[in-house]
Coordinates of C-alpha atoms in Angstrom, one line a residue:
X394 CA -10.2 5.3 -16.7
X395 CA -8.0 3.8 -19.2
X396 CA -5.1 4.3 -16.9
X397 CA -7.0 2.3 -14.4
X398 CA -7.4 -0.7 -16.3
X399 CA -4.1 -0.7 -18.4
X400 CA -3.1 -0.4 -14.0
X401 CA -4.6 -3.4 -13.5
X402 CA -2.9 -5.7 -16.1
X403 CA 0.2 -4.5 -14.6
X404 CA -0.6 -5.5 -11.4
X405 CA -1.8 -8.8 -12.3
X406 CA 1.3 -9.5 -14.5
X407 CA 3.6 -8.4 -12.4
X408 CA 2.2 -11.2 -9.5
X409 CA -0.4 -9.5 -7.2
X410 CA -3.3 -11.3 -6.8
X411 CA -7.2 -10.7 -7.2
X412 CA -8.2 -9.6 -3.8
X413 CA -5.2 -6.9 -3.9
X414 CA -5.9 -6.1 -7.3
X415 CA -9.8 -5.2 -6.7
X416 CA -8.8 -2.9 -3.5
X417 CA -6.1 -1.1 -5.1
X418 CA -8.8 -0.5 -7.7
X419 CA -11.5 0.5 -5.5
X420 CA -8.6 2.8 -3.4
X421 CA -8.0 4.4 -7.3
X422 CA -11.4 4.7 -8.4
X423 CA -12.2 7.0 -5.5
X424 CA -9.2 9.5 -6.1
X425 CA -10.4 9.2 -10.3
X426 CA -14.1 10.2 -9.0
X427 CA -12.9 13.0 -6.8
X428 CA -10.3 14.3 -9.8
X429 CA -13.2 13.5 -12.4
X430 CA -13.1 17.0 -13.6
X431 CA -9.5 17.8 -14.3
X432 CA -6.5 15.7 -15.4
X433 CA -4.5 13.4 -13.3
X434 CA -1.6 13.8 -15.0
X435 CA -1.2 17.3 -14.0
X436 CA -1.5 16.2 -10.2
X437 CA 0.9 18.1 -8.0
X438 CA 1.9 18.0 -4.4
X439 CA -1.0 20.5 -3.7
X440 CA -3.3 18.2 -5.4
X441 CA -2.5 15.5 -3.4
X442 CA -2.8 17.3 0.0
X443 CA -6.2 18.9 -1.1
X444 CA -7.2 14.9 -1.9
X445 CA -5.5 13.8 1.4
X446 CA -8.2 16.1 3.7
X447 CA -11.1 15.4 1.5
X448 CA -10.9 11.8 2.3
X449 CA -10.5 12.5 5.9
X450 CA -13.8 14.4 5.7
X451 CA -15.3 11.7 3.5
X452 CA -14.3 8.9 5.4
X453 CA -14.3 9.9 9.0
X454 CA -15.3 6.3 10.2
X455 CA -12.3 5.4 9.0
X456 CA -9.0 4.1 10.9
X457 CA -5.9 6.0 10.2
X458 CA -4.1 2.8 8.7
X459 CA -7.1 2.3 6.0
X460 CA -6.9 6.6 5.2
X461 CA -2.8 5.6 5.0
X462 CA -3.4 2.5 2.5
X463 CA -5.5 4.4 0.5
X464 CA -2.1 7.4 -0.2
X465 CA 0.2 4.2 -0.8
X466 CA -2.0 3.3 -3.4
X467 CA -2.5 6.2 -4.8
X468 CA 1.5 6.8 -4.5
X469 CA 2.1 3.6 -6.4
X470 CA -0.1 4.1 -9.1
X471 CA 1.6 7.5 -9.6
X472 CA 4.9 5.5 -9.8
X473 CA 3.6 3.5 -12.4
X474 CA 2.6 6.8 -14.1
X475 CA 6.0 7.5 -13.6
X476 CA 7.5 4.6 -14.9
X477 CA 5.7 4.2 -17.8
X478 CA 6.6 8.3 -19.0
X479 CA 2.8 9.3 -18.5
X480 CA 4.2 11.9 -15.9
X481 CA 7.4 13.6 -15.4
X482 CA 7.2 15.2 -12.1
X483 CA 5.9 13.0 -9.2
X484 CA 2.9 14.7 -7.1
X485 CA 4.4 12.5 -4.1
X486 CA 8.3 13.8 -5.0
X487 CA 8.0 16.2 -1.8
X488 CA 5.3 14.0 0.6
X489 CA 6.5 12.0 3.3
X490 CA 4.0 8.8 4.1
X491 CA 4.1 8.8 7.6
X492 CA 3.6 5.2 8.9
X493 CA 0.2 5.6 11.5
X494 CA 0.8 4.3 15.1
X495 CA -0.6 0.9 16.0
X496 CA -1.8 -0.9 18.6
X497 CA -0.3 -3.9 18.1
X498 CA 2.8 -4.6 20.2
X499 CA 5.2 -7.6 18.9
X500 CA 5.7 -10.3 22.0
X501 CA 8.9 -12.5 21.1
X502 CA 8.5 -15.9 22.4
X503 CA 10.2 -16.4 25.2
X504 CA 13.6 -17.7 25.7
X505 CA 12.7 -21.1 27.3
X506 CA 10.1 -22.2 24.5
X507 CA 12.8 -21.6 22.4
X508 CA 15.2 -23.7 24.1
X509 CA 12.6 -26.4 23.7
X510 CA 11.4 -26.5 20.7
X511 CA 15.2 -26.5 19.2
X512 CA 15.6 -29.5 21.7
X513 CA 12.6 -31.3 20.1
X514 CA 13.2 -30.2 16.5
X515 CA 13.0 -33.5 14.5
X516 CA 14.1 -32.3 10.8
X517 CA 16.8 -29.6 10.0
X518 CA 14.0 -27.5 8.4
X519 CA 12.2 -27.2 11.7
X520 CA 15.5 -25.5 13.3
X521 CA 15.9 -23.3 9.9
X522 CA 12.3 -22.1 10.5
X523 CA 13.1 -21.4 14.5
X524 CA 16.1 -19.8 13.2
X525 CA 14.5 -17.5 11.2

């Protein structure tokens, strides 16, 4: 667990703020509970896939995005590992985090509000914003 907090100041130092900081926490505090009995530092790609099913069984009411947040997490923290020389080989070096499909479909405003708003922009900031 000293990983886990010594994580934490990182987190918060390096900008992230409270509300990310206390779920990429609770995300890591699951994967230290389920690897309580043997040492995360010798994690492997094996490992990672044995963790990656038993959260799938532990969490069927889960969506596949929340199951995929959870592996990012766990992935960063592992860089961090990584970065800071805890760990030489990274368990993730040979995983591929597949993005889940979603729902959500992207619906560009049409060409004709467009048109108008430019027409009606007041400030130069206003057609910087449409720009982007």
């Amino acid at each position: 667990m000293e990983y886990l907090k010594t994580y934490q100041n990182y987190l918060q130092t390096i900008g992230y703020n409270a509300k990310t900081i206390r779920n990429k926490t609770e995300r890591l505090s699951v994967y230290l509970t389920y690897n309580a009995k043997t040492d995360i530092l010798q994690a492997d790609c094996q490992s990672i896939k044995r963790y990656y099913l038993w959260l799938q069984q532990q969490k069927p009411h889960c969506k596949a995005i929340t199951l995929h947040y959870y592996m990012v997490t766990l992935r960063q923290f592992y860089d961090w590992l990584q970065m800071c020389n805890y760990i030489v080989d990274h368990p993730f070096s040979k995983i591929d985090l597949l993005q889940p499909k979603s729902d959500y479909t992207r619906k560009p405003i049409p060409e004709t509000k467009l048109f108008s708003l430019w027409k009606n922009t007041l400030y130069d900031y206003e057609k910087l914003i449409l720009i982007f």
